[in-house]
Steps between C-alpha positions, in 0.01 A plus 500: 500500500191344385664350220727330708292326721247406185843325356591377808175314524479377129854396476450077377571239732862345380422174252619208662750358214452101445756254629718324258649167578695221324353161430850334761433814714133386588617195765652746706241808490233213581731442813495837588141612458413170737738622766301851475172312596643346771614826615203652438297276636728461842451912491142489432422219779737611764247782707262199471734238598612743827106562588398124425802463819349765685122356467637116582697647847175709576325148487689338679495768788135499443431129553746470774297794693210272368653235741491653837165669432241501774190580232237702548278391828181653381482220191226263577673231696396210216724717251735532731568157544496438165814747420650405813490149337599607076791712678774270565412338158505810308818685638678148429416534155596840450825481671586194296393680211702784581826312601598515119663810421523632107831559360731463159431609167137725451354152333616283810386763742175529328412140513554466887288795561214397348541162615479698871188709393393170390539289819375857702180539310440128558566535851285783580208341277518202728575564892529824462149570398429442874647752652415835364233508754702416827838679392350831286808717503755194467360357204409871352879487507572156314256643244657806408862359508387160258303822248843717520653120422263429240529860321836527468518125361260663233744750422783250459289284232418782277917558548603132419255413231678851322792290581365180350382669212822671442726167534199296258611770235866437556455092478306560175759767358723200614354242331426699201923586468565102579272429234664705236848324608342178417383564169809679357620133620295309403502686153862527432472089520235458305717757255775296529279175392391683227839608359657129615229322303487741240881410425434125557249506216710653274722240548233253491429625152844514350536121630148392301600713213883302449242131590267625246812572244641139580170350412499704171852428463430086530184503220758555254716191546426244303412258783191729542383470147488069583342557842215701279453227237496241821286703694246515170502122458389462909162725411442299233549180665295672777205586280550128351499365888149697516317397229582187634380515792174650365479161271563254750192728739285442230579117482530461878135699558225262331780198599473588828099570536430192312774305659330575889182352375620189388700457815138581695362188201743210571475597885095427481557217306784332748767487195722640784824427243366739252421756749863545691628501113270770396597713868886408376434696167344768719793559725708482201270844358553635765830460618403287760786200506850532599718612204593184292208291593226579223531532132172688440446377166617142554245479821238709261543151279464270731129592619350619136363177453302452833414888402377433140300197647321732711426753220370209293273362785319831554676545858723799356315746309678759272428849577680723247727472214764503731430213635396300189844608331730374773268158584385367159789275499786359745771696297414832454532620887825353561673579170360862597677465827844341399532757205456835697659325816843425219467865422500650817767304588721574188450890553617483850783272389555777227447804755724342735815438275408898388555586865827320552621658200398866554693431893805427388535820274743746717202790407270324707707502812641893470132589431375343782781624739429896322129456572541405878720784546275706306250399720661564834567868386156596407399356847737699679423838235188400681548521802693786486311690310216409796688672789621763284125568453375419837835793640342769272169459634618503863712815349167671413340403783761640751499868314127536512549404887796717560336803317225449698700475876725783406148743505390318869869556605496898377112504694614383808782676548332810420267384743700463775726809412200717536581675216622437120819249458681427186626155544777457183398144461750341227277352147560144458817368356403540072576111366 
């Protein structure tokens, strides 16, 4: 017998087993579990609800008894007076407080009851403050009905902000499940971005690839081989066209310092003829005059003499061998000029006809056209390749994020379950 009731006693409470739901299952289970708050909380409120109506009628009753008191006689006459006076005032209040009457759901019902206690406590803070000492028993009365009011409120908080609690967990299990929707969205298009670029690059490369072939394909005509040779002649002529220019600088440099003196000379000295000549040769240096209306070595020339003359007289002094090379005599300077100035010009001349030449070869034109296509390709390979990259990125980012939500979704349903929940929450699409 004893054995019995020791087994009896030490036989283990029954192991609550864990609830199992689907990830599509999950809408409708968050559904349910909200209806069983608002079940439970419309059970948990209602003895409150049915005394917060019983305290409100035993106000009213109390302040309409309140009405048609006579008050106590032995109060000294002064207080009297005084509640006789707050008494009309304060059973206004009240009974316009207590013309509302709660009802609908436990939240609604809530709200207008403590909006009451509200407006009651207020009232009896203000008028009725006045009156406990003409109308004891009356007001006694008032007090004990707004407490009984006032508790039972109490009890109803505690009850909704369970509730609230309850729901919060729901809307957060909520988001947490819409938020998992998303990203399997959002990640089977950035998937999809990744596979549609992936293929577009391919093609992208197979289309540079046959460009690149065609350009192979076109150095072996023969054209090619002449658009080479042509091409070597214009870097000659360039390199030609740049000593050039570096002989003329050295020519134009001394010319030019020496040249801006003079003109400063025959200014001082009013030969006003030889100084607009002299400024004439300047602009000429320096590219000054409209095209075709200065020979710089013909206009160089013209004002050695007057130049020479002011060498000779001491008013131009000779500062470097520069200077003494290019102004020891009228020809030098512009013979300088007109030879590298013939040059130049013959190279261009030269280059030009080169250019001409290498443009009508039928090479020139294919190549061109091949290497503007080839062009536009790698600019779209590009781009391609740019929101190819940019879609796995997003792709990483969303896993890390949906890894992460699937544990808060698991935790708050768990949470609101009470007890352990497997949520079968599908892995991400693989790409």
């Amino acid at each position: 017998m004893f054995k019995q009731l020791r087994d009896l006693f030490l036989r283990p409470e029954p192991v609550e087993e864990s609830l199992e739901l689907s990830f599509d299952d999950l809408p409708a289970w968050l559904d349910a579990r909200e209806e069983e708050i608002g079940s439970g909380l419309s059970d948990a409120v209602r003895p409150s609800e049915e005394a917060i109506d019983g305290a409100l009628d035993h106000l009213k009753e109390a302040v309409a008894r309140l009405e048609t008191a006579e008050g106590d006689e032995e109060v000294h006459p002064r207080l009297r007076d005084i509640s006789k006076k707050a008494l009309p005032g304060f059973t206004k209040s009240m009974v316009q407080v207590l013309s509302r009457e709660p009802s609908g759901d436990p939240e609604t019902f809530y709200a207008t009851a403590a909006e009451i206690l509200k407006g009651v406590l207020k009232a009896m803070k203000g008028q009725g403050k006045y009156l406990s000492s003409a109308y004891p028993e009356e007001m006694k009365e008032i007090r004990t009905a707004a407490r009984d009011l006032g508790r039972e409120i109490n009890t109803m908080t505690e009850a909704i902000t369970r509730a609230r609690g309850d729901r919060r967990q729901v809307e957060d299990a909520r988001e947490s499940y819409a938020s998992l929707v998303r990203i399997r969205e959002e990640y089977a298009a950035a998937s999809g971005q990744v596979q549609e670029y992936g293929t577009a690059l391919a093609e992208a490369k197979r289309k540079i690839l046959l460009v690149e072939e065609d350009l192979d394909a076109l150095k072996q005509h023969p054209d090619y081989a002449r658009k080479q040779q042509i091409e070597e002649k214009i870097r000659e002529l360039d390199a030609l066209e740049e000593e050039t220019g570096r002989e003329i600088a050295a020519l134009r440099v001394p010319a030019i310092h020496l040249f801006r003196k003079a003109e400063k000379v025959a200014g001082r000295t009013g030969d006003s003829a030889t100084a607009a000549a002299i400024g004439r040769v300047l602009d000429a240096y320096t590219d000054s005059l409209p095209e075709g209306e200065g020979d710089p070595a013909g206009l160089t020339e013209a004002v050695m003499p007057a130049t020479l003359a002011m060498i000779r007289q001491g008013d131009l002094l000779l500062k470097n061998q520069d200077e003494v090379r290019l102004f020891s005599d009228p020809e030098t300077l512009p013979a300088g000029i007109r030879r590298v100035l013939h040059r130049q010009r013959e190279v261009r001349e030269q280059r030009g006809t080169l250019q001409e030449t290498r443009a009508t070869l039928p090479c020139v034109t294919e190549e061109q056209r091949l290497l503007a296509i080839l062009a536009e390709l790698r600019r779209e390979r590009e781009a391609k390749s740019a929101v190819r990259t940019r879609a796995e990125s997003q792709r990483e980012t969303l896993q890390t994020s949906y890894a992460a939500e699937r544990e808060r979704l698991r935790s708050r349903t768990a949470a609101l379950a009470g007890r352990d929940v497997e949520v079968e929450i599908p892995d991400l699409p693989s790409s």
